[in-house]
Tab-separated table of C-alpha atoms in Angstrom:
chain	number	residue	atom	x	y	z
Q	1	UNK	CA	0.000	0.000	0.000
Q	2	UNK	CA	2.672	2.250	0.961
Q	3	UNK	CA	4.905	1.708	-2.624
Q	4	UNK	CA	0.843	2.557	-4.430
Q	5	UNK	CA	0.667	5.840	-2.248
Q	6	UNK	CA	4.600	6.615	-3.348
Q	7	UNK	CA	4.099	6.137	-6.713
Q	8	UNK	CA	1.123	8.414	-7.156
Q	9	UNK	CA	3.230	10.970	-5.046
Q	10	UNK	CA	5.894	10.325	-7.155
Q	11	UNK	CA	3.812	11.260	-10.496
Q	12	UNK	CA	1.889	14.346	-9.260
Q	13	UNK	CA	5.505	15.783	-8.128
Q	14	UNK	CA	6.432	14.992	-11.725
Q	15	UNK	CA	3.126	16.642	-13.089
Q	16	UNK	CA	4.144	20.127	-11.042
Q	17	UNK	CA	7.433	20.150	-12.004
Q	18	UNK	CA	6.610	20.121	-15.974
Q	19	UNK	CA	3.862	22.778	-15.674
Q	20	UNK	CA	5.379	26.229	-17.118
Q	21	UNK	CA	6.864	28.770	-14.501
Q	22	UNK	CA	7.882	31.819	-15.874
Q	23	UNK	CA	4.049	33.589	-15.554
Q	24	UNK	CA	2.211	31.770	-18.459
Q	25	UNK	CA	-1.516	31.260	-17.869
Q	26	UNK	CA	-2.653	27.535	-18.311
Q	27	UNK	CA	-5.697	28.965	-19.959
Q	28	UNK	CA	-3.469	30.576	-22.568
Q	29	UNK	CA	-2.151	26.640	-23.496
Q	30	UNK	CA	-3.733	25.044	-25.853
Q	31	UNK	CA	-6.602	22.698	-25.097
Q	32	UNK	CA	-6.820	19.185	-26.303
Q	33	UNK	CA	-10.169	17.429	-27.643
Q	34	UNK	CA	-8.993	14.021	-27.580
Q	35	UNK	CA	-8.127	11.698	-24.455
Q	36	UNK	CA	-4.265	11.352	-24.935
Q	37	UNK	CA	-2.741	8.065	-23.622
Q	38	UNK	CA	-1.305	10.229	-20.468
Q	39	UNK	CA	-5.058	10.700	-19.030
Q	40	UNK	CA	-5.633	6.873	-19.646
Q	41	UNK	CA	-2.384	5.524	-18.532
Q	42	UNK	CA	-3.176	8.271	-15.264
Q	43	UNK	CA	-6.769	7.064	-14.476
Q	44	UNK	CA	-5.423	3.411	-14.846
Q	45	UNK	CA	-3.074	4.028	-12.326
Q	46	UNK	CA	-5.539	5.948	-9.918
Q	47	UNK	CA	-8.047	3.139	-10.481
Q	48	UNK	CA	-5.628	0.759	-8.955
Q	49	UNK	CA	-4.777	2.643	-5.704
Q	50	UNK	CA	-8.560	3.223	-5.410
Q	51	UNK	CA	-9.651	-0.256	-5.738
Q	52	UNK	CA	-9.982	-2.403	-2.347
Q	53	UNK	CA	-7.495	-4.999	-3.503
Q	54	UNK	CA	-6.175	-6.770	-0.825
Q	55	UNK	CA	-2.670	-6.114	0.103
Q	56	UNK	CA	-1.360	-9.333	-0.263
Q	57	UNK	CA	-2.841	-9.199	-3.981
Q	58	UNK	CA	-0.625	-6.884	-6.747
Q	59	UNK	CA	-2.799	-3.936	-6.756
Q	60	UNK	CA	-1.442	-3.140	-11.084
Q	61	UNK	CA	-1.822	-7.306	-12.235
Q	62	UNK	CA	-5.457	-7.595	-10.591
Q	63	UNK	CA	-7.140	-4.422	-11.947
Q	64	UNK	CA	-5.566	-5.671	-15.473
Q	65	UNK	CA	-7.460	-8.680	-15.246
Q	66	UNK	CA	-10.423	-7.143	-13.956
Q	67	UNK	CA	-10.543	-4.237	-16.437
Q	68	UNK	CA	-10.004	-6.804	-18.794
Q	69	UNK	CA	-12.846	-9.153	-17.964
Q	70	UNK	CA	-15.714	-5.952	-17.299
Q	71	UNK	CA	-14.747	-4.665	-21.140
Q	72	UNK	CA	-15.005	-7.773	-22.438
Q	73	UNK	CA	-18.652	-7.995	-20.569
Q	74	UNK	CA	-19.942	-4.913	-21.147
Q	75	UNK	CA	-18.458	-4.435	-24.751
Q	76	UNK	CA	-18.090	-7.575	-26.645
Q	77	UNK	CA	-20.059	-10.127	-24.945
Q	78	UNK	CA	-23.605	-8.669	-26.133
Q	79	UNK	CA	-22.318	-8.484	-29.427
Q	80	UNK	CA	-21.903	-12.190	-29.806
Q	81	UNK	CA	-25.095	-12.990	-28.495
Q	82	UNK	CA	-26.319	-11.066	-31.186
Q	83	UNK	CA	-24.135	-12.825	-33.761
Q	84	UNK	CA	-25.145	-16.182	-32.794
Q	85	UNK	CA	-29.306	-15.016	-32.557
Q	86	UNK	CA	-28.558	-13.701	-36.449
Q	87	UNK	CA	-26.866	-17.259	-37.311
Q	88	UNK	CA	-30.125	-18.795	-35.515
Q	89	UNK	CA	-32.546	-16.915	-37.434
Q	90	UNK	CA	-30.977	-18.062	-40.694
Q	91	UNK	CA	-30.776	-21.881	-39.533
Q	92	UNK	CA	-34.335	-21.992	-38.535
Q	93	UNK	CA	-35.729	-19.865	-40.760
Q	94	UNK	CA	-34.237	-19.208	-44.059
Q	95	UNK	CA	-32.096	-22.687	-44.593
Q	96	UNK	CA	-35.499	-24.901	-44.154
Q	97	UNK	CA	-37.181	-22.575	-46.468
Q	98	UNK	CA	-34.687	-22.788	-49.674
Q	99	UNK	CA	-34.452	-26.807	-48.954
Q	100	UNK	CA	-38.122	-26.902	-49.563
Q	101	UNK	CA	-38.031	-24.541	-52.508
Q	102	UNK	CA	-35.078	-26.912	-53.755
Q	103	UNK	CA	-37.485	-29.750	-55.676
Q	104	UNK	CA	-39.626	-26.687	-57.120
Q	105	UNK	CA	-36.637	-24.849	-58.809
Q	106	UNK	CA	-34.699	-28.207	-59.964
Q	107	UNK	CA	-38.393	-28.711	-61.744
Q	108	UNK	CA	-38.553	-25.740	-63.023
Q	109	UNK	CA	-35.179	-25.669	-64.276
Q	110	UNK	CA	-36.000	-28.999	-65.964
Q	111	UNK	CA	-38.785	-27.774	-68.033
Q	112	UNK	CA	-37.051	-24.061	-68.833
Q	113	UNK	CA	-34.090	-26.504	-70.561
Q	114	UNK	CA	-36.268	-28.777	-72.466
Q	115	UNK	CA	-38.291	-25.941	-73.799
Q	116	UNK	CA	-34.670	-24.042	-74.874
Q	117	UNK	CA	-34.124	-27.651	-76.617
Q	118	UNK	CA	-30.795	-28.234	-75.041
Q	119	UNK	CA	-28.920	-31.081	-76.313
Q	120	UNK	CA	-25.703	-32.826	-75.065
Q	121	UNK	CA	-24.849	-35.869	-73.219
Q	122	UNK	CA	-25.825	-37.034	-69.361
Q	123	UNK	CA	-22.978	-35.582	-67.554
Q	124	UNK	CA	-23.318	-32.414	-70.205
Q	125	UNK	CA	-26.291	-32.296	-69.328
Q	126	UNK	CA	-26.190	-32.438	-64.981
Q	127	UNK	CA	-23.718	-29.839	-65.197
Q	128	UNK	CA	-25.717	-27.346	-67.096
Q	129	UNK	CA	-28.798	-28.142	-65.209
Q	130	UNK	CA	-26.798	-28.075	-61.612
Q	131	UNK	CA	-24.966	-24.558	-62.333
Q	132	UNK	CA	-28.362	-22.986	-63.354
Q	133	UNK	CA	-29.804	-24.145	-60.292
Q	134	UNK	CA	-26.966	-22.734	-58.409
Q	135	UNK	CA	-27.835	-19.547	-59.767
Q	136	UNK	CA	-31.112	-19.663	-58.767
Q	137	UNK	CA	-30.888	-20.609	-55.421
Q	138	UNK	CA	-27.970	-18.399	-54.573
Q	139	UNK	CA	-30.249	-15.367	-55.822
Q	140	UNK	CA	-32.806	-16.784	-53.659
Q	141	UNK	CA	-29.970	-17.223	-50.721
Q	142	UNK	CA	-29.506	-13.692	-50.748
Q	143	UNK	CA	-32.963	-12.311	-50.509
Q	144	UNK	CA	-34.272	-14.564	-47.862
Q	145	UNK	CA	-31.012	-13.220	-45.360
Q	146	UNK	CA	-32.064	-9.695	-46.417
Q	147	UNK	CA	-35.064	-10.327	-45.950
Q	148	UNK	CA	-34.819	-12.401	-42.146
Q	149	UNK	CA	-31.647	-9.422	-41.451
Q	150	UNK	CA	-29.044	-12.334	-41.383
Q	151	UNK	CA	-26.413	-11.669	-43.679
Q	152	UNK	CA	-23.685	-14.068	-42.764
Q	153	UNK	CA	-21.198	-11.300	-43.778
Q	154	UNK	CA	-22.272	-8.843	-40.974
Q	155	UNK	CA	-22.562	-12.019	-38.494
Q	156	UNK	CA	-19.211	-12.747	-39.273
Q	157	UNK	CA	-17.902	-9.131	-38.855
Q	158	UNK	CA	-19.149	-7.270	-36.578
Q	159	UNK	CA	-17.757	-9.499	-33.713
Q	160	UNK	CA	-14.176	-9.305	-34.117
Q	161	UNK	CA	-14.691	-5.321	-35.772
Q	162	UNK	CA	-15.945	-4.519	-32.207
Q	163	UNK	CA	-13.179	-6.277	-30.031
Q	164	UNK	CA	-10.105	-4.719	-32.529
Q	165	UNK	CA	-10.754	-1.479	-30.815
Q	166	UNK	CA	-10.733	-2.596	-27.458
Q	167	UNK	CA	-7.870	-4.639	-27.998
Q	168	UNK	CA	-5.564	-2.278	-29.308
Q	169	UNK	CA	-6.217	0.550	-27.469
Q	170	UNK	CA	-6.297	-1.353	-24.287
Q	171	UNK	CA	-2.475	-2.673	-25.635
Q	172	UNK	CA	-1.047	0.744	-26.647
Q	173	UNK	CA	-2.222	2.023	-23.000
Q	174	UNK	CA	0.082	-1.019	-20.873
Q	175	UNK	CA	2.491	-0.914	-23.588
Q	176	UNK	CA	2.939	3.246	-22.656
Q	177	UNK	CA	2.583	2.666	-18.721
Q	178	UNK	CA	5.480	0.165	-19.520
Q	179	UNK	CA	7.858	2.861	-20.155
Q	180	UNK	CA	10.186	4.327	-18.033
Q	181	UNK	CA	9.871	5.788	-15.233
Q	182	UNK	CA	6.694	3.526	-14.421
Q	183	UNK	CA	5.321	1.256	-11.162
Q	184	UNK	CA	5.108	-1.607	-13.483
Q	185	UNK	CA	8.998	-1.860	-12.419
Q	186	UNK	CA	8.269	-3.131	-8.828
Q	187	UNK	CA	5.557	-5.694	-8.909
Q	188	UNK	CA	6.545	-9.180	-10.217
Q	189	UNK	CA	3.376	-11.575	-11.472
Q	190	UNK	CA	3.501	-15.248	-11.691
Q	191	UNK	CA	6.923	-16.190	-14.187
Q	192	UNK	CA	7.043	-11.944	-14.872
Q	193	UNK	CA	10.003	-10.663	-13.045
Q	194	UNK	CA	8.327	-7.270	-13.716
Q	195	UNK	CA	5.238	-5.945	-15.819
Q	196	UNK	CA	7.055	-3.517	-17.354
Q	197	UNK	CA	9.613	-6.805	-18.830
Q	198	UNK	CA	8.975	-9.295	-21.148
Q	199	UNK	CA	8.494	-13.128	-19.476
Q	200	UNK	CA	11.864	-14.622	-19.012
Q	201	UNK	CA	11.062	-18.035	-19.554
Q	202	UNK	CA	8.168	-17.646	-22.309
Q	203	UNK	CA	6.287	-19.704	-20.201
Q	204	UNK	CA	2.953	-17.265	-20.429
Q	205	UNK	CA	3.804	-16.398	-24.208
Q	206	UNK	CA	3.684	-20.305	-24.646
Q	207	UNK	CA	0.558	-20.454	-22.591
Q	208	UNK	CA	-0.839	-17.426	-25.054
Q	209	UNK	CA	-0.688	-19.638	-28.195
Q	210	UNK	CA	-1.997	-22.341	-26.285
Q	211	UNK	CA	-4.680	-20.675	-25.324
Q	212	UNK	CA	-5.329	-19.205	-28.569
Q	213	UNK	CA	-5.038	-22.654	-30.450
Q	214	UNK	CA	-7.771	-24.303	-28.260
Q	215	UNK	CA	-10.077	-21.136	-29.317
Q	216	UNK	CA	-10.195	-22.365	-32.692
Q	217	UNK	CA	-10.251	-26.109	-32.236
Q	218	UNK	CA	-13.166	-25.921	-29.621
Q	219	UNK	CA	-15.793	-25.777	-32.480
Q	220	UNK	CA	-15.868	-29.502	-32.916
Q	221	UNK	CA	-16.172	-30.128	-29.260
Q	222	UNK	CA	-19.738	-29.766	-28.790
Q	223	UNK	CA	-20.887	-31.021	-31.740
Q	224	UNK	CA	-23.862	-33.079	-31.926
Q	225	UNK	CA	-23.999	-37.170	-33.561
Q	226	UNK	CA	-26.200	-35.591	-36.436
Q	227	UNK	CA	-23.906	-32.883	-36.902
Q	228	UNK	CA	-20.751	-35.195	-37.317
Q	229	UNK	CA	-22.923	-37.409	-39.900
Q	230	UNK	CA	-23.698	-34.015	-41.666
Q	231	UNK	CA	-20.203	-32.558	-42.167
Q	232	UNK	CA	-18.936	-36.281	-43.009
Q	233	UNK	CA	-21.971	-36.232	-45.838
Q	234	UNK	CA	-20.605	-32.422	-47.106
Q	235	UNK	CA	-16.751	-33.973	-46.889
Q	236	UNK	CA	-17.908	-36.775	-49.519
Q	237	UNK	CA	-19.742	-34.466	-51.382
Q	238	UNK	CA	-17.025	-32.206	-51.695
Q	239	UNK	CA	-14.590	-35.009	-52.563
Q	240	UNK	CA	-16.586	-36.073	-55.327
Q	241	UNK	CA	-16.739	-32.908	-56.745
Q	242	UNK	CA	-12.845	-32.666	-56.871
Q	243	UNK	CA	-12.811	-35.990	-58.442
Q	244	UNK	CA	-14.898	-34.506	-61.092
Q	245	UNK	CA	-12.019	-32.041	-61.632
Q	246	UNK	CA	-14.275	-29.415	-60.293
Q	247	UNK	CA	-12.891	-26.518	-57.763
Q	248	UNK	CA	-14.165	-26.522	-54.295
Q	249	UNK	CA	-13.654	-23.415	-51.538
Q	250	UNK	CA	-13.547	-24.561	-48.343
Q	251	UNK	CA	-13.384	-21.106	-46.086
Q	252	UNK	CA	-13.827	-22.558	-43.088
Q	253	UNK	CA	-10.528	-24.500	-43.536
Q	254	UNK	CA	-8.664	-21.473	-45.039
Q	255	UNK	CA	-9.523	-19.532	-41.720
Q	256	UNK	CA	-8.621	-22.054	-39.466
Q	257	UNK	CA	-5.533	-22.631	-41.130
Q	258	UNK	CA	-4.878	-19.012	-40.773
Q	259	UNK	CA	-5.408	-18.823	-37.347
Q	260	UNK	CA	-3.181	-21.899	-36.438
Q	261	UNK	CA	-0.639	-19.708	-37.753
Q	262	UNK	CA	-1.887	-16.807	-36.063
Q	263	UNK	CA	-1.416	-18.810	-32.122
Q	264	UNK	CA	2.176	-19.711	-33.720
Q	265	UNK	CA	2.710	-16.206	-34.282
Q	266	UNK	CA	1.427	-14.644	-30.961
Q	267	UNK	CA	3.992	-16.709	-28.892
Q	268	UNK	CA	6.818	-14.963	-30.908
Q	269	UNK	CA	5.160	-11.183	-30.716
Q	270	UNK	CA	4.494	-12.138	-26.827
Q	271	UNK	CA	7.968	-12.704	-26.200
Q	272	UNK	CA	8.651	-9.357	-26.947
Q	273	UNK	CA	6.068	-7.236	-25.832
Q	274	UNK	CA	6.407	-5.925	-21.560
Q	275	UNK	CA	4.368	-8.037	-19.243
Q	276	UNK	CA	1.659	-6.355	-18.518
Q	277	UNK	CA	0.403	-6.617	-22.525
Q	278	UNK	CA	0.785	-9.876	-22.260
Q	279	UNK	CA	-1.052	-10.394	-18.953
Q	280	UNK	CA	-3.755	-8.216	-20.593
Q	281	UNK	CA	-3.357	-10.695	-23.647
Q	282	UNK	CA	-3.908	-14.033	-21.837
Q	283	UNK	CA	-6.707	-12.832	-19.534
Q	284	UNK	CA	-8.593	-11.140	-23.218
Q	285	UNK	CA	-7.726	-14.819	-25.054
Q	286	UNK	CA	-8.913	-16.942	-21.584
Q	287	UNK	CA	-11.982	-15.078	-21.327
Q	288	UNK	CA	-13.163	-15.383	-25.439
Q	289	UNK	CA	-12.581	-19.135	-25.077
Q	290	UNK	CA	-14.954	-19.781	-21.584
Q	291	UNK	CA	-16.924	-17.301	-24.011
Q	292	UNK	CA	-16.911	-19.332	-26.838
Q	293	UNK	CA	-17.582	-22.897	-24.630
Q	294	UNK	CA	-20.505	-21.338	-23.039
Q	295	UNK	CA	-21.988	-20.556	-26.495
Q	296	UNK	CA	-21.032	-24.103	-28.407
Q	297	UNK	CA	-23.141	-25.713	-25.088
Q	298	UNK	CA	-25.545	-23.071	-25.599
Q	299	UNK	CA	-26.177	-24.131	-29.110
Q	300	UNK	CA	-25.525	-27.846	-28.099
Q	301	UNK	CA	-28.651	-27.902	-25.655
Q	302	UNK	CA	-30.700	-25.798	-28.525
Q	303	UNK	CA	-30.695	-28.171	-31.094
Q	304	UNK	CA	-31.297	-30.930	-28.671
Q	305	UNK	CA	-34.144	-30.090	-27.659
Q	306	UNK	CA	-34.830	-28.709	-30.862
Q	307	UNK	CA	-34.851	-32.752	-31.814
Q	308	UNK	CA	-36.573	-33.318	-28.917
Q	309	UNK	CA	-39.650	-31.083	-29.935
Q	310	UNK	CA	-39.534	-31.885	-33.674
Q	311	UNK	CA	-42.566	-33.850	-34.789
Q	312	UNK	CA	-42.028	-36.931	-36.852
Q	313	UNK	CA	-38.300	-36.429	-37.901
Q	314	UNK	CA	-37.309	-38.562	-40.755
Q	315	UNK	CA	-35.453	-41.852	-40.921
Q	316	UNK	CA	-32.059	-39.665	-42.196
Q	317	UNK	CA	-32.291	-36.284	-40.059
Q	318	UNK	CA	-29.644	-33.623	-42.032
Q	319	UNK	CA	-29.423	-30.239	-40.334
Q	320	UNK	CA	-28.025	-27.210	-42.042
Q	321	UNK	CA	-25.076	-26.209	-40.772
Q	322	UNK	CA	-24.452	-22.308	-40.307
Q	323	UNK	CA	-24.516	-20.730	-43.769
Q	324	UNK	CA	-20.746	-19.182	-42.951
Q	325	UNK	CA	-19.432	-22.502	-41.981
Q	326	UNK	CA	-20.223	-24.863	-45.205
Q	327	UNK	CA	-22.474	-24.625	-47.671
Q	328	UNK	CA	-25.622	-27.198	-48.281
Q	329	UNK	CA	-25.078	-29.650	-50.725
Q	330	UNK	CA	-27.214	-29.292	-53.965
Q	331	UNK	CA	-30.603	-31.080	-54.378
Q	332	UNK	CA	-29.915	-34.165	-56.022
Q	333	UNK	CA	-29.999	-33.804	-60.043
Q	334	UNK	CA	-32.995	-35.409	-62.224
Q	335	UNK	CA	-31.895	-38.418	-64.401
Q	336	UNK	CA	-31.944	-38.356	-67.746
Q	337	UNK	CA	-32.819	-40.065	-70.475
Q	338	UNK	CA	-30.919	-40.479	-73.101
């Protein structure tokens, strides 16, 4: 308590002796409209002495963690719920209504190419008739999520676009308190010899990417049986399509592959950074993966009792996965004759 109390006396006698002396009025100065880093690396500072932290706690490590975990409350949490009610809306709502408008379309399609007279062999034939459907329903697609206000790009981004903010400003503040002269120096956390030093041992850099890592991989944890037997269906699908010498996408793979690389590459960046970012870092990355567990089991016990409730389901349930994760397979093509 008595280092806290020196330290603030320490920066107020610092404040005093920078103000000008020679007769200059402070009203005269210039005035600011923006919050510099100075007033937020100040209040961060006062907020610690203020607290009621215990003084066997470290006053600067505890009111990281719980700045960190009240932002990410108040300022990204209600966001995701409202990502994962838009990705709801478009499961339940416009994904059962284009698989029922499906047989319709692959009809009509049927009878648009016979009157147009088109000519060509079976497979010639499948292909024409299963890219004009494409085009079709992918029109359709896109006016039922205007329509239900559950564009998948807008679930998808306004998430992270919210927490960027938080994240770097909230790094550019400990990153500045870091600095020289600073009260970071004198209290050690966990493997930290100081905050205002990187980790010695990389031990919490290491614990970062781990962190990190089981973010992404957690999505197939709380899966349910029919959604395993649904991706394993798309996955055979998909392969036959590349046998056909056709190109598949698979985003989902191409962003988990990405950030793989990304946990890889916050060890290194965390072994360089002082220890209070990364503190902030590991407390920000803990928090978005109980985040992201409490949603998956969220979900989990939705479409269970979803199941449950559903009258008469049929002998081979398939549910629609989200439409950013993988996209529904097409309705089975008509046979031809030749």
């Amino acid at each position: 308590m008595l280092t806290r109390h020196a330290a603030r006396a320490s920066r107020i006698f610092h404040k005093a002796y920078q103000q000008p002396q020679l007769g200059v009025s402070l009203s005269l100065l210039p005035r600011r409209n923006f919050v510099s880093l100075d007033v937020l690396k100040d209040g961060f500072l006062d907020l610690a002495i203020a607290l009621p932290i215990p003084a066997l706690w470290p006053a600067y490590s505890t009111t990281i963690i719980l700045c960190t975990v009240l932002s990410r409350l108040a300022l990204t949490v209600p966001f995701s719920i409202w990502a994962k009610r838009r990705q709801w809306r478009a499961e339940e709502q416009v994904l059962p209504i284009l698989q029922s408008e499906q047989p319709t379309v692959a009809k009509r399609v049927l009878e648009d190419m016979q009157k147009d007279k088109v000519r060509g062999t079976k497979e010639e034939l499948q292909k024409i008739h299963g890219t004009r459907m494409k085009e079709i329903l992918t029109a359709r697609r896109k006016e039922l999520f205007a329509e239900y206000r559950c564009r998948p790009g807008v679930t998808m981004a306004i998430p992270p676009l919210t927490q960027l903010p938080i994240f770097v400003g909230c790094s550019m503040i400990l990153s500045h308190l870091s600095r020289y002269p600073t009260p970071f120096d004198s209290e050690p956390f966990l493997t930290l010899s100081t905050l205002a030093h990187p980790d010695p041992t990389a031990t919490l850099p290491i614990a970062l990417g781990l962190i990190t890592l089981a973010n992404v991989e957690s999505s197939a944890w709380f899966m349910t049986d029919q959604q395993r037997e649904r991706q394993l269906k798309v996955q055979a699908w998909k392969e036959k399509k590349v046998a056909r010498g056709e190109t598949v996408l698979e985003p989902q793979k191409i962003i988990k592959s990405v950030l793989r690389l990304a946990s890889i590459g916050r060890i290194i960046v965390a072994t360089m950074v002082p220890g209070g970012v990364v503190l902030y870092w590991i407390t920000s990355a803990t928090f978005g993966l109980v985040q992201t567990w409490i949603l998956d089991y969220w979900e989990l016990r939705r479409k269970r009792k979803l199941a449950i409730s559903s009258p008469l389901p049929s002998p081979s349930p398939m549910p629609t996965p989200p439409p950013p994760r993988s996209p529904s397979p097409p309705a089975s093509a008509p046979r031809w004759k030749k």
